Structures are given as structure tokens and as C-alpha cells.
Coordinates of C-alpha atoms in Angstrom, one line a residue:
M1 CA 118.0 86.1 45.9
F2 CA 118.4 82.7 47.6
K3 CA 122.2 83.3 47.9
V4 CA 121.6 86.7 49.5
M5 CA 119.2 85.3 52.1
K6 CA 121.5 82.4 52.8
S7 CA 124.4 84.9 53.3
K8 CA 122.3 87.0 55.7
L9 CA 121.3 83.9 57.7
S10 CA 124.9 82.7 57.9
L11 CA 125.9 86.2 59.3
V12 CA 123.2 86.0 61.9
L13 CA 124.2 82.5 63.0
I14 CA 127.9 83.7 63.2
L15 CA 126.9 86.7 65.4
L16 CA 124.7 84.5 67.7
S17 CA 127.5 81.9 68.0
S18 CA 130.0 84.7 68.9
F19 CA 127.6 86.1 71.5
F20 CA 127.1 82.8 73.3
S21 CA 130.7 81.8 73.0
F22 CA 131.7 84.9 75.0
A23 CA 129.3 84.2 77.8
K24 CA 131.3 82.7 80.7
E25 CA 130.6 80.8 83.9
F26 CA 132.3 81.5 87.2
Y27 CA 131.9 79.6 90.5
V28 CA 131.9 80.7 94.2
A29 CA 132.2 78.2 97.1
P30 CA 132.6 78.4 100.9
N31 CA 136.1 76.7 100.5
G32 CA 137.1 78.8 97.6
N33 CA 140.0 81.2 97.4
D34 CA 139.8 84.7 95.8
N35 CA 143.2 84.0 94.2
N36 CA 141.7 81.2 92.1
A37 CA 140.4 81.5 88.6
G38 CA 136.8 81.0 89.5
T39 CA 136.3 77.7 87.6
I40 CA 134.2 74.9 89.0
D41 CA 137.4 73.1 90.1
A42 CA 139.0 76.3 91.4
P43 CA 136.2 78.5 92.8
V44 CA 136.6 81.9 94.4
E45 CA 135.5 82.6 97.9
T46 CA 133.4 85.8 97.5
I47 CA 130.8 87.0 95.1
K48 CA 132.7 90.3 95.1
R49 CA 135.7 88.6 93.4
A50 CA 133.5 86.6 91.0
Q51 CA 131.9 89.9 89.9
E52 CA 135.3 91.4 89.3
L53 CA 136.1 88.5 86.9
S54 CA 132.8 88.6 85.1
S55 CA 131.2 90.7 82.3
S56 CA 127.7 91.4 81.2
G57 CA 126.1 88.1 80.0
D58 CA 128.1 85.9 82.3
T59 CA 126.7 83.6 85.0
I60 CA 128.1 83.2 88.5
F61 CA 127.1 79.9 90.1
I62 CA 127.1 79.9 93.9
R63 CA 127.8 76.5 95.5
G64 CA 125.9 75.2 98.5
G65 CA 127.1 75.4 102.1
K66 CA 127.5 78.1 104.7
Y67 CA 129.3 81.3 103.9
E68 CA 130.6 82.9 107.2
M69 CA 130.7 86.5 106.2
R70 CA 133.4 88.7 107.7
E71 CA 133.9 92.4 108.2
D72 CA 137.1 92.4 106.1
K73 CA 135.0 91.4 103.1
I74 CA 132.8 94.6 103.3
S75 CA 132.8 96.0 99.7
Q76 CA 132.1 99.7 100.7
T77 CA 131.4 101.9 103.6
R78 CA 129.7 105.2 102.9
G79 CA 128.4 107.5 105.6
I80 CA 126.4 105.3 108.1
W81 CA 126.2 102.5 105.6
A82 CA 128.2 99.3 105.2
Y83 CA 127.6 97.4 102.0
V84 CA 128.9 93.9 102.4
T85 CA 128.4 92.8 98.8
K86 CA 127.8 95.4 96.1
L87 CA 126.4 94.2 92.8
D88 CA 127.1 97.1 90.4
K89 CA 128.0 95.4 87.1
N90 CA 125.1 95.1 84.7
G91 CA 123.8 91.9 83.1
I92 CA 125.2 89.3 85.4
A93 CA 123.2 86.3 86.8
Y94 CA 124.0 85.0 90.4
L95 CA 122.4 81.6 90.7
S96 CA 122.6 78.9 93.3
Y97 CA 124.2 75.8 91.8
K98 CA 122.1 72.8 90.8
N99 CA 119.9 71.7 93.8
E100 CA 122.3 73.3 96.3
K101 CA 121.5 75.8 99.0
P102 CA 124.1 78.6 99.7
V103 CA 123.5 80.1 103.1
F104 CA 125.1 83.5 103.9
D105 CA 125.5 84.1 107.6
Y106 CA 126.2 87.7 108.7
K107 CA 126.3 87.2 112.5
N108 CA 130.0 88.3 112.6
V109 CA 129.5 91.5 110.5
K110 CA 129.0 94.2 113.2
P111 CA 130.7 97.4 112.0
A112 CA 130.2 100.0 114.8
W113 CA 127.7 102.7 114.1
K114 CA 126.9 101.4 110.6
R115 CA 123.7 100.2 109.0
V116 CA 124.5 96.8 107.4
V117 CA 123.3 96.0 103.9
A118 CA 124.0 92.4 102.9
F119 CA 123.5 93.0 99.2
L120 CA 123.3 96.3 97.4
I121 CA 121.9 95.9 93.9
S122 CA 122.9 99.1 92.1
G123 CA 123.5 97.6 88.7
N124 CA 120.9 96.8 86.0
N125 CA 119.6 93.5 84.4
I126 CA 120.8 91.4 87.3
H127 CA 119.2 88.1 88.3
I128 CA 119.9 86.7 91.7
K129 CA 118.3 83.4 92.7
G130 CA 118.3 80.7 95.3
L131 CA 120.2 82.2 98.3
E132 CA 119.4 82.0 102.0
I133 CA 120.3 85.0 104.2
I134 CA 120.6 84.9 108.0
G135 CA 122.1 86.8 110.9
V136 CA 122.2 90.3 109.4
Q137 CA 123.0 92.6 112.4
V138 CA 122.1 96.0 113.9
T139 CA 124.6 97.9 115.9
I140 CA 123.1 101.3 116.3
K141 CA 120.8 101.7 119.3
T142 CA 119.0 104.8 118.1
H143 CA 116.7 105.0 115.0
T144 CA 118.2 102.8 112.3
Q145 CA 117.7 99.8 110.0
S146 CA 119.7 97.1 108.3
E147 CA 118.7 95.3 105.1
C148 CA 119.2 91.9 103.4
F149 CA 118.8 93.4 99.9
E150 CA 118.7 97.1 98.9
V151 CA 117.6 97.7 95.3
R152 CA 118.7 100.9 93.5
G153 CA 119.0 99.5 89.9
S154 CA 116.5 98.6 87.1
N155 CA 115.3 95.5 85.4
N156 CA 116.5 93.3 88.2
T157 CA 115.0 90.0 89.4
I158 CA 115.4 88.8 93.0
E159 CA 114.0 85.2 93.0
Q160 CA 113.6 82.4 95.6
I161 CA 115.5 84.1 98.3
D162 CA 114.9 83.0 101.9
M163 CA 115.6 85.8 104.4
H164 CA 115.1 84.8 108.1
D165 CA 116.4 85.3 111.6
N166 CA 117.9 88.6 110.7
M167 CA 117.7 92.0 112.5
A168 CA 117.1 93.4 109.0
I169 CA 114.4 94.1 106.5
G170 CA 114.2 91.5 103.8
V171 CA 114.0 93.5 100.6
Y172 CA 114.2 97.3 100.6
M173 CA 113.6 99.1 97.3
V174 CA 114.7 102.7 96.9
S175 CA 115.0 103.4 93.2
G176 CA 115.0 101.8 89.8
S177 CA 112.3 100.6 87.5
N178 CA 111.0 97.2 86.2
N179 CA 112.3 95.2 89.2
L180 CA 110.7 91.9 90.1
I181 CA 110.7 90.4 93.6
L182 CA 109.6 86.8 92.9
N183 CA 108.8 83.9 95.2
C184 CA 110.8 85.1 98.1
D185 CA 110.3 84.5 101.8
A186 CA 111.1 87.0 104.6
H187 CA 110.3 85.7 108.1
D188 CA 111.4 85.7 111.8
N189 CA 113.2 89.0 111.3
W190 CA 113.4 91.2 114.4
D191 CA 115.7 94.1 115.4
S192 CA 116.2 93.6 119.1
V193 CA 118.8 96.3 119.5
S194 CA 117.5 99.7 118.4
E195 CA 114.8 102.0 119.8
G196 CA 114.0 99.8 122.7
G197 CA 114.1 96.5 120.8
K198 CA 110.6 96.4 119.4
G199 CA 111.8 96.1 115.9
G200 CA 109.8 99.0 114.5
N201 CA 111.6 99.2 111.2
T202 CA 111.9 95.4 110.4
D203 CA 109.5 94.7 107.6
G204 CA 109.5 91.7 105.4
F205 CA 109.4 93.7 102.2
G206 CA 109.5 97.5 101.7
C207 CA 109.0 99.7 98.6
H208 CA 109.9 103.3 99.3
L209 CA 110.7 104.4 95.7
Q210 CA 111.8 107.7 94.4
K211 CA 110.0 109.6 91.7
G212 CA 110.4 107.9 88.2
S213 CA 110.9 104.4 89.7
V214 CA 108.1 102.7 87.9
N215 CA 106.7 99.2 87.1
N216 CA 108.1 97.5 90.3
V217 CA 106.4 94.2 91.2
L218 CA 106.3 91.8 94.2
R219 CA 104.8 88.5 93.2
G220 CA 104.5 85.1 95.0
C221 CA 106.2 86.3 98.2
R222 CA 105.5 85.5 101.8
A223 CA 106.2 87.5 104.9
W224 CA 105.6 86.2 108.5
Y225 CA 106.8 86.8 112.0
N226 CA 108.5 90.1 111.0
S227 CA 108.5 92.4 114.0
D228 CA 107.0 95.3 112.0
D229 CA 104.9 94.9 108.8
G230 CA 104.8 92.2 106.2
F231 CA 104.7 94.6 103.1
D232 CA 105.2 98.3 103.5
L233 CA 104.7 101.0 100.8
I234 CA 105.1 104.1 103.0
S235 CA 106.8 107.1 101.4
N236 CA 106.4 105.6 98.0
A237 CA 106.4 108.0 95.0
E238 CA 105.3 105.6 92.3
P239 CA 102.6 102.8 92.1
V240 CA 103.7 99.3 93.1
L241 CA 102.0 96.0 92.2
I242 CA 101.8 93.4 94.9
E243 CA 100.1 90.2 93.8
N244 CA 99.7 86.6 94.9
C245 CA 101.6 87.4 98.1
W246 CA 100.9 86.2 101.7
A247 CA 101.4 88.1 104.9
F248 CA 100.7 86.5 108.3
Y249 CA 101.7 86.8 112.0
N250 CA 103.5 90.1 111.4
G251 CA 104.0 92.4 114.5
Y252 CA 105.0 89.3 116.5
S253 CA 107.9 87.0 117.1
K254 CA 107.5 83.3 117.4
G255 CA 105.0 82.4 120.2
F256 CA 103.1 85.6 119.3
V257 CA 105.3 87.8 121.4
S258 CA 104.1 91.4 120.6
R259 CA 106.7 93.6 118.8
A260 CA 106.0 96.6 116.6
D261 CA 103.2 97.7 114.2
G262 CA 102.2 94.4 112.6
N263 CA 100.2 95.2 109.5
G264 CA 100.0 92.7 106.6
F265 CA 99.9 95.0 103.6
K266 CA 100.6 98.7 104.4
A267 CA 99.8 100.3 101.1
G268 CA 100.9 103.9 101.2
G269 CA 101.1 106.9 103.4
Y270 CA 103.9 109.4 104.1
G271 CA 104.6 109.1 107.8
K272 CA 101.8 111.0 109.4
G273 CA 103.2 114.2 111.0
K274 CA 106.7 113.5 109.7
R275 CA 106.6 115.3 106.3
S276 CA 105.7 118.8 105.4
Y277 CA 103.0 119.7 102.8
N278 CA 105.7 121.2 100.5
D279 CA 107.8 118.0 100.7
I280 CA 104.9 115.8 99.7
V281 CA 103.9 118.1 96.8
E282 CA 107.5 118.3 95.5
N283 CA 108.5 114.7 95.8
Y284 CA 105.4 112.5 95.8
T285 CA 102.8 114.0 93.5
P286 CA 100.8 112.8 91.7
I287 CA 100.0 110.5 94.7
P288 CA 100.3 106.9 93.5
K289 CA 97.5 104.4 93.6
N290 CA 99.0 101.0 94.5
T291 CA 97.5 97.7 93.5
I292 CA 97.2 94.8 95.9
R293 CA 95.5 91.8 94.4
F294 CA 95.1 88.0 95.0
C295 CA 96.8 88.4 98.3
L296 CA 96.3 86.7 101.7
A297 CA 96.5 88.3 105.1
V298 CA 96.2 86.1 108.2
K299 CA 96.4 87.0 111.9
N300 CA 98.6 90.1 111.6
K301 CA 98.8 92.1 114.8
Q302 CA 96.9 95.1 113.4
S303 CA 95.3 95.3 109.9
G304 CA 95.4 92.7 107.2
F305 CA 95.0 95.3 104.4
Y306 CA 95.8 98.9 105.4
A307 CA 95.7 102.2 103.5
N308 CA 97.9 103.8 106.2
H309 CA 96.6 107.4 106.0
H310 CA 97.3 107.5 102.3
L311 CA 96.5 110.7 100.3
E312 CA 94.9 108.7 97.5
G313 CA 92.9 105.5 97.1
N314 CA 94.3 102.1 96.1
F315 CA 93.2 99.2 94.0
W316 CA 92.2 96.1 96.2
Y317 CA 91.1 93.1 94.1
N318 CA 90.4 89.5 95.1
N319 CA 92.1 89.5 98.5
T320 CA 91.4 87.3 101.5
A321 CA 91.7 88.4 105.1
Y322 CA 91.4 86.1 108.1
K323 CA 91.7 86.8 111.9
N324 CA 93.5 90.1 111.6
R325 CA 92.6 92.7 114.3
K326 CA 91.1 94.6 111.4
N327 CA 90.7 92.8 108.2
Y328 CA 90.4 95.8 106.0
N329 CA 91.3 99.3 107.2
M330 CA 90.9 101.9 104.5
V331 CA 91.8 105.1 106.5
N332 CA 93.1 108.0 104.4
C333 CA 94.2 111.6 105.1
L334 CA 91.5 114.1 104.1
A335 CA 93.2 115.8 101.2
L336 CA 96.5 117.1 99.9
N337 CA 96.2 120.8 100.9
P338 CA 98.0 122.8 103.6
T339 CA 95.2 122.4 106.0
D340 CA 94.1 118.7 105.7
F341 CA 97.0 116.7 104.4
G342 CA 97.8 115.4 108.0
T343 CA 94.2 115.0 109.1
D344 CA 92.7 111.5 109.1
G345 CA 89.4 110.8 107.3
S346 CA 87.4 107.9 106.1
G347 CA 88.9 106.1 103.1
W348 CA 88.1 107.6 99.7
N349 CA 88.7 106.8 96.1
H350 CA 89.6 103.2 96.8
E351 CA 88.5 100.5 94.3
M352 CA 87.6 97.3 96.0
A353 CA 86.3 94.2 94.2
N354 CA 85.8 90.5 95.0
N355 CA 87.5 90.8 98.4
L356 CA 86.8 88.3 101.1
G357 CA 87.1 88.4 104.9
F358 CA 86.3 86.2 107.9
E359 CA 86.6 86.3 111.7
A360 CA 88.3 89.7 112.2
L361 CA 89.2 90.2 115.8
S362 CA 87.9 93.8 115.9
A363 CA 86.4 94.9 112.6
E364 CA 85.9 93.4 109.2
L365 CA 86.0 96.8 107.4
T366 CA 86.7 100.1 108.9
D367 CA 87.4 103.8 108.1
I368 CA 85.9 104.0 104.7
D369 CA 83.5 106.3 103.0
K370 CA 81.6 103.9 100.8
T371 CA 80.0 106.8 98.8
R372 CA 83.4 108.0 97.6
C373 CA 84.8 104.6 96.7
V374 CA 84.1 102.0 93.9
L375 CA 82.9 98.8 95.5
K376 CA 82.0 95.7 93.5
N377 CA 81.0 92.3 94.9
N378 CA 83.0 92.4 98.1
Y379 CA 81.8 90.2 100.9
F380 CA 80.7 93.2 102.8
D381 CA 78.5 94.3 99.8
L382 CA 76.7 91.0 99.3
N383 CA 73.9 89.4 101.3
I384 CA 76.1 86.3 102.0
K385 CA 77.2 85.1 105.4
V386 CA 80.8 83.9 105.5
S387 CA 81.4 80.9 107.8
A388 CA 83.9 78.2 108.5
S389 CA 81.8 75.8 106.4
D390 CA 82.8 77.8 103.3
F391 CA 86.4 76.6 103.4
E392 CA 88.2 73.4 102.8
S393 CA 90.7 74.0 105.7
L394 CA 91.4 76.6 108.4
D395 CA 94.7 74.9 109.4
E396 CA 97.2 77.8 109.7
D397 CA 100.2 75.5 109.7
L398 CA 99.7 75.2 106.0
L399 CA 100.8 78.8 105.5
M400 CA 104.4 77.7 106.2
A401 CA 104.3 74.6 104.0
P402 CA 107.3 74.2 101.6
R403 CA 107.2 75.9 98.3
Q404 CA 106.6 74.0 95.1
A405 CA 109.6 72.8 93.0
D406 CA 109.5 75.9 90.8
G407 CA 109.5 78.2 93.8
S408 CA 105.8 79.1 93.6
L409 CA 103.6 79.3 96.7
P410 CA 102.5 76.0 98.3
D411 CA 99.3 74.5 96.9
T412 CA 97.2 73.7 100.0
K413 CA 93.6 73.6 101.0
F414 CA 93.9 76.5 103.5
L415 CA 91.1 79.1 103.0
K416 CA 90.2 77.6 99.6
L417 CA 86.5 77.5 99.0
K418 CA 84.4 74.3 99.1
S419 CA 82.5 73.5 96.0
T420 CA 79.3 74.1 98.0
S421 CA 80.2 77.6 99.1
K422 CA 78.0 80.5 97.9
L423 CA 81.2 82.6 97.6
I424 CA 82.0 80.7 94.4
D425 CA 81.0 82.7 91.2
A426 CA 80.0 85.6 93.5
G427 CA 82.5 88.0 92.1
V428 CA 82.6 90.4 89.2
N429 CA 84.7 90.0 86.0
L430 CA 87.8 92.2 86.3
G431 CA 89.6 90.8 83.3
F432 CA 91.6 88.1 85.1
P433 CA 91.2 84.4 84.3
Y434 CA 88.5 82.6 86.2
N435 CA 86.5 79.4 86.2
G436 CA 82.7 79.0 86.1
E437 CA 80.1 81.7 85.5
A438 CA 82.0 84.5 87.4
P439 CA 85.1 84.9 89.5
D440 CA 85.1 83.6 93.1
L441 CA 85.5 85.9 96.0
G442 CA 89.0 86.0 97.6
C443 CA 92.5 85.2 96.5
F444 CA 91.9 81.5 95.5
E445 CA 89.9 80.6 92.4
K446 CA 88.1 77.2 92.8

């Protein structure tokens, strides 16, 4: 018996050893050459070439420095799209090299009448981490968009990516399941070229998923100074989870120059007046209920948390809104029937608990039918006055503080509750961890 067990154990160890021995490493560097072998001493120039050399289970390390992207390196053009780097092999990790920052600059990639996508992730089980994306261009003057990342695969992780000063959306999810967007920043993105230059399609993060694309999550991400919205779930066919994310100053460029819509978290809707009843029934039912929890919305041009004429309620748990035009705007369409699907009505079927708001410029809570929603211990339900004295700090500069060493959001005092605040322990238990007798209101637990 012992010999049999020992033999089986030996076989397992041999198989594991074989697996790990076949996993390879390849290297990309700004001064590389695609004729090289892709070793650390002889790196290739492009991720495209490194992917050609790699197989599932391999890791591609991307050295620091600036990568001046060129049109002759575009992987594929299809219709109106130009995909600069196409990640279509499964199971490969693309990681920035130890403590180095690779910066990909697309200012010279301007294919005429094409929508530019810096990275198309059409493969599965891909992990990409630690890159900086700048300068993605728009060349079409009519309705269009460009994208830093477009996701069409499953089980992928996009982590610690800094996307800024582009004319493009940060991350745009179209299809695929079990994707995680983790600890990424999208900021200062504005399309100054198309449709009059207001940047009406330039969101920080967008999930516009096809039917069957489930379990997609955005966690620990920040979106600010994007010319349209921070997080946008319009025309989404499946539920999305957004948690521990921050959206601030959207709808503006630096200096608070007004641009396009400017909502913090736009959680649903189907483009009022743009889709037919039959289209919605065929492609989007059952209407998804999205979850937005432990999120922060500050001084967005329009609403901090916005239901956007959705045809269903959403789950809104432990969020904090500060100085948005409307802190919470729960407007829905009346119903999904041929008569009412495009008609606005007060928000219905929302579940809101432990939410906190302060100093909205126009309205704290608007467009909601409280009798048709589940409301638990929100600041507007309780006989508690919220004031500046409840918070440790109202210094908005802290929103843009550097991230922590592991990539998580900065740990600051901004909008965190003082120990003397009556908002502490004023929430209801929703099954998430908390300190004290009950959860606190808002996105930060004391």
C-alpha cells in the first residue's frame, strides 16, 4: 500500500515538474528588436511578437520606458476598427517588469477613418498588469469612439493600468464572462475631435455586455476628469458588479471646463429613444439589476449615482456621494411594454441601504418612488443631519493621492467618519464585514 501511494506521489511530482518546466518567460523592451529571441538580454520590440513566441502558461515581461507606437505595428484592421495590439492567445500573462513602468504612447497612430483600439483582449485567461496608456487618438469627426482596452474574452484580469490623456475610453467591455478590472485608473480622457469636441463617448470605464456575458466585476478603480461618465453600464444585457470604486470630476476637463454628460456611476438604461421595444425584448431581457456598492462619487457634473432611465431597479449599498449636482438620481422608465418602455417615471424596484450623501448642488435624492423600492437605513431615511463635522477631512486633493504599494486605493482621511459621528453604526447588516454594533453609513467603515 505504501509503495502504491509513493508511486502515485512520484507521478504527480513528475507531472507538476514537467508543467512548470515548460512555462517560459519572454521580454519586451523599447529598444528591443522583433528579430530577437525575446530573452532578457535580447528582448523583442512588440507585445505582438512576444505573443507569437509564447504559449499558454508563459509570462511576457514588459520592461520600463516609453513605447512610441506606430501605425505599421497595427495588428489588424477590420471595418472601421484598427486593433493595434490583439491579445488572442489564451493563458498568457503580460506583466510590467520589477518596479518598472512601461508607457505606451499612441499619439502617432492615426489611421484615417478608423476607430483605434490600443489593446483588444479576445483571448481567455489573460492577465495584463502595470502598464500606462497615453495618447490614443480619434480621427473620425462624426459619431465614433476609440478605446484603450476592449474586452471580448473570458476569465481575464486587467490590473493596475493607468489610462490618461487619451481621446479614448479606458476599458470597454463587450462580451465574455468572469472578467475582473482591478485597481485601474482612467483619467483626463477627452475626445476633442468628434461630434463638436465635447467628448460625449469618452467614459472612464464602460460595460456594454452581450447576453450570456456574466460575472464581470470592476473593483478598486478610479475615474476622474473623463469628458463623459466615470462608469457607464448603458445597453448592458447582464448584471455587473462595481465595488470599492471612485468617480469624481467627470463631465469636465482640468480646470472644470464643461464637456459632456458627467455622471459618476451610470447604472443601466438602453439609450432613451434609440432602441425599439422589440430590440430590448430580444437582446436585453430579463433586464439586469446591477450592483454598485462601497463606491464614492464626488463633484461629478451631473449625478453621482444614476439609474439612467433603466427598465429595472439596481442594488445600491454603502455608497457615499458628495457635491454632485444630484447625489442620487434613481429615474427609471415606466415599464417594458410597447407603450411605456420609453417613458420616464420615478425609480422603482431599487434596493438602497446604508447610503450616505452630503452637500448636493441641486438634490440629494431625486426621481424615486419610495413605496416601490426597498430602502434601509439610508441617510435620507434616518432622522440624522449630515454635516462637515461628521468627517475627518473634506480635502478633495486626497482623491488623487498615489495608490498603495499593492495597487489598492489610497488610504486617506477624505470623507471618513469621525469617531464622534452619529453616522457610525447607523446602518443595517447586509452580510458584509463591519466593526462595532452595526455597519456605518457610506463607503468607508470606521
